[in-house]
Tab-separated table of C-alpha atoms and ligand atoms in Angstrom:
chain	number	residue	atom	x	y	z
A	29	UNK	CA	106.990	51.078	64.311
A	30	UNK	CA	103.565	52.228	62.793
A	31	UNK	CA	101.090	49.430	62.352
A	32	UNK	CA	98.903	49.887	59.438
A	33	UNK	CA	95.138	48.921	59.178
A	34	UNK	CA	94.868	47.037	55.830
A	35	UNK	CA	91.676	48.936	54.781
A	36	UNK	CA	93.615	52.192	55.176
A	37	UNK	CA	96.452	50.751	52.862
A	38	UNK	CA	93.767	49.798	50.401
A	39	UNK	CA	92.279	53.428	50.495
A	40	UNK	CA	95.595	55.010	50.419
A	41	UNK	CA	96.326	53.209	46.981
A	42	UNK	CA	92.741	53.816	45.859
A	43	UNK	CA	93.340	57.442	46.295
A	44	UNK	CA	96.667	57.411	44.114
A	45	UNK	CA	98.961	57.788	47.108
A	46	UNK	CA	102.471	56.537	47.653
A	47	UNK	CA	103.079	53.775	50.281
A	48	UNK	CA	105.981	53.786	52.570
A	49	UNK	CA	108.595	50.737	52.448
A	50	UNK	CA	107.326	49.716	55.939
A	51	UNK	CA	103.637	49.647	54.855
A	52	UNK	CA	104.720	47.459	52.005
A	53	UNK	CA	106.676	45.103	54.128
A	54	UNK	CA	103.658	44.927	56.582
A	55	UNK	CA	101.141	44.101	53.715
A	56	UNK	CA	103.454	41.437	52.104
A	57	UNK	CA	104.734	39.823	55.210
A	58	UNK	CA	101.280	39.717	56.602
A	59	UNK	CA	99.878	38.121	53.599
A	60	UNK	CA	102.527	35.497	53.351
A	61	UNK	CA	101.995	34.623	57.045
A	62	UNK	CA	98.324	34.346	56.310
A	63	UNK	CA	97.289	37.086	58.405
A	64	UNK	CA	95.603	39.103	55.665
A	65	UNK	CA	92.871	37.409	53.516
A	66	UNK	CA	93.016	37.230	49.826
A	67	UNK	CA	90.030	39.538	49.329
A	68	UNK	CA	91.945	42.313	51.026
A	69	UNK	CA	95.024	41.938	48.794
A	70	UNK	CA	92.920	41.295	45.671
A	71	UNK	CA	91.346	44.809	46.350
A	72	UNK	CA	94.689	46.385	46.953
A	73	UNK	CA	96.102	44.774	43.780
A	74	UNK	CA	93.384	46.329	41.831
A	75	UNK	CA	94.161	49.671	43.422
A	76	UNK	CA	97.754	49.180	42.203
A	77	UNK	CA	96.563	48.210	38.781
A	78	UNK	CA	94.293	51.221	38.406
A	79	UNK	CA	96.554	53.881	40.256
A	80	UNK	CA	100.063	52.668	39.560
A	81	UNK	CA	103.220	52.863	41.611
A	82	UNK	CA	106.121	55.165	41.708
A	83	UNK	CA	109.538	53.850	41.003
A	84	UNK	CA	110.778	54.022	44.770
A	85	UNK	CA	107.379	52.355	45.806
A	86	UNK	CA	107.944	49.483	43.110
A	87	UNK	CA	111.528	49.059	44.383
A	88	UNK	CA	110.322	48.850	47.930
A	89	UNK	CA	107.380	46.232	46.929
A	90	UNK	CA	110.002	44.197	45.269
A	91	UNK	CA	112.455	44.154	48.060
A	92	UNK	CA	109.601	43.268	50.503
A	93	UNK	CA	108.551	40.307	48.268
A	94	UNK	CA	112.351	39.218	47.963
A	95	UNK	CA	112.559	39.335	51.768
A	96	UNK	CA	109.709	37.030	52.219
A	97	UNK	CA	111.808	34.065	51.508
A	98	UNK	CA	115.393	32.828	51.169
A	99	UNK	CA	118.310	34.703	49.728
A	100	UNK	CA	121.027	33.024	47.769
A	101	UNK	CA	124.300	34.303	49.428
A	102	UNK	CA	126.703	34.587	46.377
A	103	UNK	CA	129.045	37.186	48.327
A	104	UNK	CA	131.914	34.800	48.312
A	105	UNK	CA	131.912	34.476	44.455
A	106	UNK	CA	133.655	37.117	42.187
A	107	UNK	CA	131.783	38.975	39.324
A	108	UNK	CA	128.279	37.323	39.772
A	109	UNK	CA	125.762	37.736	36.967
A	110	UNK	CA	122.306	36.771	36.376
A	111	UNK	CA	120.328	36.575	33.215
A	112	UNK	CA	116.647	36.731	32.857
A	113	UNK	CA	114.594	36.379	29.609
A	114	UNK	CA	110.909	37.252	30.083
A	115	UNK	CA	110.255	34.027	28.001
A	116	UNK	CA	109.966	33.058	24.210
A	117	UNK	CA	109.979	30.212	21.804
A	118	UNK	CA	113.315	28.675	20.881
A	119	UNK	CA	114.970	30.717	23.497
A	120	UNK	CA	118.126	28.642	24.317
A	121	UNK	CA	120.094	31.750	24.990
A	122	UNK	CA	121.095	30.824	28.546
A	123	UNK	CA	122.752	27.652	27.419
A	124	UNK	CA	125.133	29.698	25.119
A	125	UNK	CA	125.497	32.736	27.202
A	126	UNK	CA	126.444	31.191	30.572
A	127	UNK	CA	129.380	29.273	29.406
A	128	UNK	CA	130.544	32.329	27.349
A	129	UNK	CA	130.381	34.450	30.515
A	130	UNK	CA	132.105	31.888	32.687
A	131	UNK	CA	135.028	31.753	29.789
A	132	UNK	CA	135.064	35.536	30.205
A	133	UNK	CA	135.836	35.428	33.850
A	134	UNK	CA	132.306	36.098	35.308
A	135	UNK	CA	130.391	33.831	37.447
A	136	UNK	CA	127.021	32.499	36.545
A	137	UNK	CA	125.526	30.743	39.635
A	138	UNK	CA	121.698	30.563	39.327
A	139	UNK	CA	118.588	28.876	39.808
A	140	UNK	CA	116.560	28.157	36.607
A	141	UNK	CA	113.013	27.306	35.669
A	142	UNK	CA	111.150	24.519	34.030
A	143	UNK	CA	109.045	25.183	31.014
A	144	UNK	CA	105.477	25.889	31.321
A	145	UNK	CA	102.899	26.176	28.472
A	146	UNK	CA	104.333	27.278	25.234
A	147	UNK	CA	107.706	28.554	26.598
A	148	UNK	CA	110.515	26.243	27.269
A	149	UNK	CA	112.819	26.241	30.557
A	150	UNK	CA	116.514	25.891	30.766
A	151	UNK	CA	116.364	23.085	33.327
A	152	UNK	CA	114.219	20.854	30.855
A	153	UNK	CA	116.652	21.478	28.096
A	154	UNK	CA	119.725	20.527	30.129
A	155	UNK	CA	117.890	17.361	31.205
A	156	UNK	CA	118.028	16.174	27.619
A	157	UNK	CA	121.690	15.538	28.123
A	158	UNK	CA	121.991	12.077	29.922
A	159	UNK	CA	123.063	12.079	33.467
A	160	UNK	CA	122.788	15.922	33.827
A	161	UNK	CA	121.507	16.548	37.279
A	162	UNK	CA	119.677	19.788	38.302
A	163	UNK	CA	120.143	19.092	42.052
A	164	UNK	CA	123.170	20.284	43.906
A	165	UNK	CA	123.643	21.051	47.624
A	166	UNK	CA	124.479	24.576	48.694
A	167	UNK	CA	128.229	23.897	49.148
A	168	UNK	CA	128.640	21.940	45.935
A	169	UNK	CA	126.811	24.767	44.090
A	170	UNK	CA	129.152	27.399	45.288
A	171	UNK	CA	132.426	25.258	44.940
A	172	UNK	CA	131.365	24.380	41.225
A	173	UNK	CA	130.590	28.100	40.612
A	174	UNK	CA	133.876	29.177	42.097
A	175	UNK	CA	135.874	26.489	40.116
A	176	UNK	CA	134.086	26.493	36.870
A	177	UNK	CA	132.287	29.956	36.751
A	178	UNK	CA	129.075	28.021	36.161
A	179	UNK	CA	126.374	26.262	38.144
A	180	UNK	CA	122.775	25.885	37.226
A	181	UNK	CA	120.129	24.336	39.287
A	182	UNK	CA	116.509	23.821	39.685
A	183	UNK	CA	114.234	25.859	42.133
A	184	UNK	CA	115.287	24.194	45.243
A	185	UNK	CA	115.004	27.295	47.563
A	186	UNK	CA	112.067	29.113	48.548
A	187	UNK	CA	112.842	32.380	46.607
A	188	UNK	CA	110.316	35.263	46.993
A	189	UNK	CA	107.351	33.007	48.087
A	190	UNK	CA	105.292	36.306	48.127
A	191	UNK	CA	105.465	36.296	44.365
A	192	UNK	CA	103.885	32.786	43.979
A	193	UNK	CA	101.012	33.907	46.188
A	194	UNK	CA	100.469	37.182	44.500
A	195	UNK	CA	100.802	35.804	41.139
A	196	UNK	CA	98.051	33.182	41.677
A	197	UNK	CA	95.746	36.013	42.855
A	198	UNK	CA	96.616	38.314	40.026
A	199	UNK	CA	95.869	35.536	37.769
A	200	UNK	CA	92.072	35.393	38.832
A	201	UNK	CA	91.663	39.176	39.520
A	202	UNK	CA	92.446	40.455	36.057
A	203	UNK	CA	95.643	42.224	37.475
A	204	UNK	CA	98.505	40.392	35.517
A	205	UNK	CA	99.278	42.786	32.735
A	206	UNK	CA	100.446	45.625	34.989
A	207	UNK	CA	103.977	47.001	34.728
A	208	UNK	CA	104.970	47.556	38.664
A	209	UNK	CA	103.524	44.063	39.279
A	210	UNK	CA	105.088	42.340	36.553
A	211	UNK	CA	108.428	44.206	37.436
A	212	UNK	CA	108.412	43.415	41.126
A	213	UNK	CA	107.376	39.901	40.352
A	214	UNK	CA	110.514	39.302	38.212
A	215	UNK	CA	113.001	41.296	40.044
A	216	UNK	CA	111.979	39.940	43.580
A	217	UNK	CA	113.096	36.399	42.306
A	218	UNK	CA	116.398	38.040	40.779
A	219	UNK	CA	117.206	40.098	43.993
A	220	UNK	CA	116.810	37.044	46.169
A	221	UNK	CA	118.983	35.158	43.650
A	222	UNK	CA	121.989	37.227	44.885
A	223	UNK	CA	123.892	38.272	41.797
A	224	UNK	CA	125.551	41.766	41.648
A	225	UNK	CA	124.767	42.254	38.009
A	226	UNK	CA	121.407	41.432	36.203
A	227	UNK	CA	121.099	41.420	32.436
A	228	UNK	CA	117.499	41.337	31.180
A	229	UNK	CA	116.270	40.218	28.002
A	230	UNK	CA	112.949	41.612	27.517
A	231	UNK	CA	111.107	39.889	24.643
A	232	UNK	CA	108.635	41.855	22.638
A	233	UNK	CA	106.169	40.513	19.957
A	234	UNK	CA	103.554	37.768	19.268
A	235	UNK	CA	105.438	35.078	21.015
A	236	UNK	CA	106.156	37.138	24.130
A	237	UNK	CA	104.379	38.445	27.254
A	238	UNK	CA	104.802	42.138	26.151
A	239	UNK	CA	103.101	42.541	22.693
A	240	UNK	CA	104.371	46.017	21.838
A	241	UNK	CA	108.028	47.843	21.915
A	242	UNK	CA	106.332	50.479	24.155
A	243	UNK	CA	105.084	48.070	26.789
A	244	UNK	CA	108.538	46.361	26.687
A	245	UNK	CA	110.114	49.712	27.232
A	246	UNK	CA	108.103	50.419	30.203
A	247	UNK	CA	108.780	47.000	31.805
A	248	UNK	CA	112.522	47.416	31.219
A	249	UNK	CA	112.634	50.815	32.601
A	250	UNK	CA	110.760	49.722	35.726
A	251	UNK	CA	113.169	46.577	36.260
A	252	UNK	CA	116.259	48.807	35.832
A	253	UNK	CA	114.953	51.307	38.095
A	254	UNK	CA	114.324	48.552	40.677
A	255	UNK	CA	118.061	47.702	40.363
A	256	UNK	CA	119.181	51.210	40.791
A	257	UNK	CA	117.271	51.282	44.215
A	258	UNK	CA	118.659	48.101	45.290
A	259	UNK	CA	122.404	48.584	44.518
A	260	UNK	CA	122.205	46.085	41.617
A	261	UNK	CA	123.374	46.901	38.089
A	262	UNK	CA	120.593	46.015	35.703
A	263	UNK	CA	120.992	46.292	32.139
A	264	UNK	CA	118.104	45.371	29.827
A	265	UNK	CA	117.928	44.550	26.182
A	266	UNK	CA	114.453	44.665	24.219
A	267	UNK	CA	114.596	41.961	21.544
A	268	UNK	CA	112.251	40.599	18.844
A	269	UNK	CA	109.969	37.637	19.767
A	270	UNK	CA	107.622	37.771	16.764
A	271	UNK	CA	109.500	34.892	15.333
A	272	UNK	CA	111.218	31.951	17.256
A	273	UNK	CA	114.963	32.343	17.886
A	274	UNK	CA	117.232	30.272	15.992
A	275	UNK	CA	115.739	27.321	13.946
A	276	UNK	CA	114.977	24.644	16.741
A	277	UNK	CA	112.162	24.470	19.345
A	278	UNK	CA	112.187	21.459	21.629
A	279	UNK	CA	114.492	20.221	24.337
A	280	UNK	CA	117.318	18.141	22.864
A	281	UNK	CA	116.960	19.923	19.484
A	282	UNK	CA	117.697	23.188	21.248
A	283	UNK	CA	120.606	21.701	23.181
A	284	UNK	CA	121.985	20.633	19.829
A	285	UNK	CA	121.645	24.255	18.513
A	286	UNK	CA	123.140	25.789	21.488
A	287	UNK	CA	126.259	23.465	21.198
A	288	UNK	CA	126.463	24.383	17.567
A	289	UNK	CA	126.498	28.147	18.638
A	290	UNK	CA	129.206	27.497	20.979
A	291	UNK	CA	131.020	25.828	18.215
A	292	UNK	CA	130.685	29.045	16.147
A	293	UNK	CA	128.136	27.118	13.804
A	294	UNK	CA	125.000	28.471	15.032
A	295	UNK	CA	122.135	30.591	13.609
A	296	UNK	CA	122.894	34.260	13.182
A	297	UNK	CA	120.154	35.566	15.295
A	298	UNK	CA	120.979	33.377	18.477
A	299	UNK	CA	124.625	34.255	18.041
A	300	UNK	CA	123.869	37.920	17.944
A	301	UNK	CA	121.635	37.782	20.773
A	302	UNK	CA	124.267	36.005	22.907
A	303	UNK	CA	127.062	38.456	21.780
A	304	UNK	CA	125.026	41.508	22.644
A	305	UNK	CA	123.977	40.024	26.087
A	306	UNK	CA	127.303	39.153	26.950
A	307	UNK	CA	128.534	42.646	25.937
A	308	UNK	CA	126.028	44.084	28.402
A	309	UNK	CA	127.180	41.782	31.130
A	310	UNK	CA	130.905	42.899	30.555
A	311	UNK	CA	129.894	46.569	30.616
A	312	UNK	CA	128.075	46.091	33.739
A	313	UNK	CA	131.183	44.562	35.391
A	314	UNK	CA	133.381	47.498	34.285
A	315	UNK	CA	135.085	46.096	31.173
A	316	UNK	CA	136.029	48.581	28.517
A	317	UNK	CA	133.669	48.964	25.610
A	318	UNK	CA	136.433	47.779	23.267
A	319	UNK	CA	136.729	44.348	25.128
A	320	UNK	CA	133.098	44.165	25.624
A	321	UNK	CA	132.605	44.291	21.865
A	322	UNK	CA	135.355	41.899	20.946
A	323	UNK	CA	135.953	39.316	23.743
A	324	UNK	CA	132.534	37.438	23.665
A	325	UNK	CA	133.080	36.286	20.118
A	326	UNK	CA	136.772	35.430	20.987
A	327	UNK	CA	135.599	32.950	23.664
A	328	UNK	CA	133.511	31.149	20.966
A	329	UNK	CA	136.249	31.195	18.320
A	330	UNK	CA	138.916	29.723	20.653
A	331	UNK	CA	136.541	26.947	21.885
A	332	UNK	CA	136.876	28.318	25.512
A	333	UNK	CA	133.104	28.659	25.939
A	334	UNK	CA	132.416	25.093	24.484
A	335	UNK	CA	135.056	23.867	27.056
A	336	UNK	CA	133.219	25.517	29.856
A	337	UNK	CA	129.942	24.033	28.868
A	338	UNK	CA	131.592	20.548	28.850
A	339	UNK	CA	133.088	21.115	32.163
A	340	UNK	CA	129.778	22.240	33.628
A	341	UNK	CA	127.875	19.233	32.218
A	342	UNK	CA	130.401	16.885	33.540
A	343	UNK	CA	130.451	18.574	37.064
A	344	UNK	CA	126.597	17.951	37.217
A	345	UNK	CA	126.853	14.468	36.283
A	346	UNK	CA	126.309	14.793	32.648
A	347	UNK	CA	128.162	12.674	30.026
A	348	UNK	CA	130.474	15.436	28.290
A	349	UNK	CA	130.866	13.308	25.226
A	350	UNK	CA	127.440	14.730	24.100
A	351	UNK	CA	128.850	18.268	23.906
A	352	UNK	CA	131.333	17.151	21.670
A	353	UNK	CA	129.099	14.820	19.600
A	354	UNK	CA	125.524	16.322	20.181
A	355	UNK	CA	124.215	14.154	17.200
A	356	UNK	CA	124.353	11.483	19.809
A	357	UNK	CA	121.497	13.132	21.801
A	358	UNK	CA	117.958	11.460	21.669
A	359	UNK	CA	115.942	13.176	19.032
A	360	UNK	CA	112.758	11.738	17.689
A	361	UNK	CA	113.220	9.823	14.569
A	362	UNK	CA	109.923	10.360	13.053
A	363	UNK	CA	109.873	13.401	11.000
A	364	UNK	CA	107.200	15.131	8.977
A	365	UNK	CA	107.594	18.253	6.810
A	366	UNK	CA	105.205	21.199	6.467
A	367	UNK	CA	105.510	22.555	2.956
A	368	UNK	CA	104.666	26.050	1.271
A	369	UNK	CA	101.397	25.785	-0.793
A	370	UNK	CA	102.710	28.554	-2.974
A	371	UNK	CA	105.841	30.521	-3.712
A	372	UNK	CA	106.729	33.711	-2.131
A	373	UNK	CA	108.847	35.488	0.685
A	374	UNK	CA	108.317	34.356	4.206
A	375	UNK	CA	106.660	37.257	5.986
A	376	UNK	CA	105.604	36.046	9.385
A	377	UNK	CA	106.174	32.999	11.595
A	378	UNK	CA	103.836	32.719	14.447
A	379	UNK	CA	106.228	31.983	17.375
A	380	UNK	CA	103.270	31.231	19.486
A	381	UNK	CA	102.017	28.425	17.305
A	382	UNK	CA	105.439	26.866	17.037
A	383	UNK	CA	105.694	26.883	20.788
A	384	UNK	CA	102.255	25.474	21.074
A	385	UNK	CA	103.101	22.816	18.491
A	386	UNK	CA	106.112	21.612	20.760
A	387	UNK	CA	103.686	21.343	23.676
A	388	UNK	CA	101.093	19.161	21.898
A	389	UNK	CA	103.942	17.011	20.808
A	390	UNK	CA	104.861	16.278	24.415
A	391	UNK	CA	107.956	18.486	24.553
A	392	UNK	CA	106.207	20.864	27.070
A	393	UNK	CA	103.911	20.703	29.954
A	394	UNK	CA	100.453	22.218	30.625
A	395	UNK	CA	100.660	21.608	34.459
A	396	UNK	CA	103.598	21.866	36.938
A	397	UNK	CA	105.601	18.612	37.318
A	398	UNK	CA	104.132	16.765	34.267
A	399	UNK	CA	106.778	14.436	32.695
A	400	UNK	CA	107.810	15.768	29.064
A	401	UNK	CA	109.374	14.173	25.999
A	402	UNK	CA	112.770	15.629	25.496
A	403	UNK	CA	113.294	14.159	21.949
A	404	UNK	CA	110.422	16.011	20.120
A	405	UNK	CA	110.249	19.344	18.601
A	406	UNK	CA	109.955	21.731	15.645
A	407	UNK	CA	112.572	22.882	13.257
A	408	UNK	CA	111.843	26.134	11.452
A	409	UNK	CA	113.566	25.700	8.212
A	410	UNK	CA	112.847	29.000	6.599
A	411	UNK	CA	113.384	32.173	8.377
A	412	UNK	CA	111.516	35.557	7.647
A	413	UNK	CA	112.543	37.319	4.486
A	414	UNK	CA	113.826	34.118	2.606
A	415	UNK	CA	112.298	33.121	-0.593
A	416	UNK	CA	110.386	29.982	-0.791
A	417	UNK	CA	109.097	28.028	-3.775
A	418	UNK	CA	105.756	25.999	-3.599
A	419	UNK	CA	106.340	22.597	-2.173
A	420	UNK	CA	109.432	23.479	-0.283
A	421	UNK	CA	109.645	22.567	3.399
A	422	UNK	CA	108.896	25.383	5.711
A	423	UNK	CA	109.107	23.567	8.989
A	424	UNK	CA	110.110	19.852	10.133
A	425	UNK	CA	108.201	18.168	13.036
A	426	UNK	CA	110.150	15.622	15.114
A	427	UNK	CA	107.627	13.412	16.803
A	428	UNK	CA	106.893	10.263	18.664
A	429	UNK	CA	103.199	10.296	17.016
A	430	UNK	CA	101.696	11.933	20.112
A	431	UNK	CA	99.902	15.198	19.332
A	432	UNK	CA	101.066	15.108	15.454
A	433	UNK	CA	97.702	15.967	14.048
A	434	UNK	CA	97.347	19.041	16.324
A	435	UNK	CA	100.908	20.110	15.625
A	436	UNK	CA	100.398	19.951	11.817
A	437	UNK	CA	97.298	22.079	12.112
A	438	UNK	CA	99.210	24.646	14.213
A	439	UNK	CA	102.141	24.719	11.772
A	440	UNK	CA	100.103	24.712	8.653
A	441	UNK	CA	98.750	28.324	9.818
A	442	UNK	CA	101.925	29.521	11.403
A	443	UNK	CA	103.746	30.799	8.059
A	444	UNK	CA	102.553	33.654	6.171
A	445	UNK	CA	104.036	34.153	2.656
A	446	UNK	CA	104.085	37.502	0.837
A	447	UNK	CA	104.513	38.023	-2.922
A	448	UNK	CA	106.417	41.154	-2.199
A	449	UNK	CA	110.097	41.225	-0.839
A	450	UNK	CA	110.331	41.237	2.927
A	451	UNK	CA	112.995	42.782	5.172
A	452	UNK	CA	114.569	40.448	7.815
A	453	UNK	CA	113.353	41.416	11.326
A	454	UNK	CA	115.710	43.457	13.613
A	455	UNK	CA	116.539	41.493	16.618
A	456	UNK	CA	117.788	43.981	19.170
A	457	UNK	CA	115.134	46.724	19.308
A	458	UNK	CA	116.456	48.830	22.297
A	459	UNK	CA	118.580	48.972	25.165
A	460	UNK	CA	117.579	50.146	28.628
A	461	UNK	CA	120.069	51.009	31.489
B	1308	URA	N1	106.845	36.609	34.684
B	1308	URA	C1	106.970	36.592	36.126
B	1308	URA	O1	107.812	36.050	36.682
B	1308	URA	N2	106.027	37.452	36.733
B	1308	URA	C2	104.982	38.147	35.943
B	1308	URA	O2	104.286	38.768	36.519
B	1308	URA	C3	105.004	38.073	34.656
B	1308	URA	C4	105.950	37.245	33.928
C-alpha cells in the first residue's frame, strides 16, 4: 500500500491532478481518526474548491466518506428505495411519497433528519402525531420495513461521520458551495443508508440551496454519476423552490396537508411532485413506463397509501385515529391574517421568508436539539398567478404569541403583487439520470 504524505496530496490537488481512491481513503480515514489536523484538510478543501474533481474521483471521495462510519444493511429487504430532498419550505413530500411507495410494493426504510434553520425535517413533522416514536431497534426496524414496507427513524447510527467533520470545516473556510463537495456530502449519507435506488429532489430557487437551474443540474448530474460509480440507481428531479410547496408550513399543519394529499384532497403542486417522484422510483425498479405513470395515482385513489400511512404510524407507537381524523392534531388556535394592500396577481412568494416565519414562531430550531412547538405555522392562502383583491388574506399565521411580530414583518414583505397577469410556475424543471 502506498502511504501518502498529506502535503503531497494537497499539492497534487492544488496542481489540478486527480486523486486515486486509496489516496482519498487515507485522507478521509486519517482525518476522522484525528491523525490529520484541520489546517491541512482546510488547505485541501480549498484546492478542491478551486480545481474541482472528476466524476470517478468524486465517487471515490463519497465512498471513503461513507466507509468512515456504519452502513445500514438493507440487503434482506426487497426493492429498497431512499428519497432525498435538498431541502425546502413546506416540503412534506416524504410523508406522502413513502406510504405511496410502500403501497406500490417498494420498501422505504430510512433515517430522516430534524429541521434546522428555515427548512423543516420529516422526524419533527411526524412527532406532531401523538405517540409516534422515531426510535426503533435494528431488528424492529427491519421487521417493520419487511411487514409494512415503511419504517422511518431518527439519526441513531453513525452514518458517514466524515461528512459532519468536513461540513463543519467547510462552513468556516468558504468551501461549502462547491458541487463535488456538496454531492459527496449528500451521497455519502445515502450510500451508507443502504437502499438500492435513490430518488433525489433537487430544489432550485430562492427557498433552496441551489439558486439557479444550471447549478441544480450540475449538482444532480454529480450525484447521479456517484450512483453510477457505486452500483446504485440514482434518478433526480429538479423542482421549483421559489415558492413554498403546497399551502402549509409548520409541523402539525404539514402533517394535515400530507394526509389530505393521501386522501386525494391535497394541493396540486404537492400531488404532482409526489406522483413524479413515485414514477421515478418505479422506473428505477424496472416497472414499465405505463405502470410508473398510472399506478402512483391509483394507490391514492384506492386509499391503499393512506392505509399504509396509518399502519406505519401505529407500528411506531402513534395513534392512527389522527390519520383518519387529522383535524384532531394540535394546531395553534390563535390566528392572524396577512392581507393584500392592493389588488393584482400574485407574482412572488418568498419561500425563505415563510420558512423563517415558522422558525421565529417556534416551529423550527436555530440550534441542534432545541425543543420546538409543533402546533405553529403559516398557511399560504394564495398561490402564484392567482388574482387578489385589496384586503383579501394572503397568509394565515397560527401562533402561540411567541415571535408573532417578527413573523408578521417577514410575511408582510414575502408577497409581491403584479398588475399584469402572471403564469403559474413550472414545478418539474428537469430530470437527470
Ligand atoms: N446538504 C448536505 O448534506 N451537504 C451539503 O454540503 C449541502 C447540503
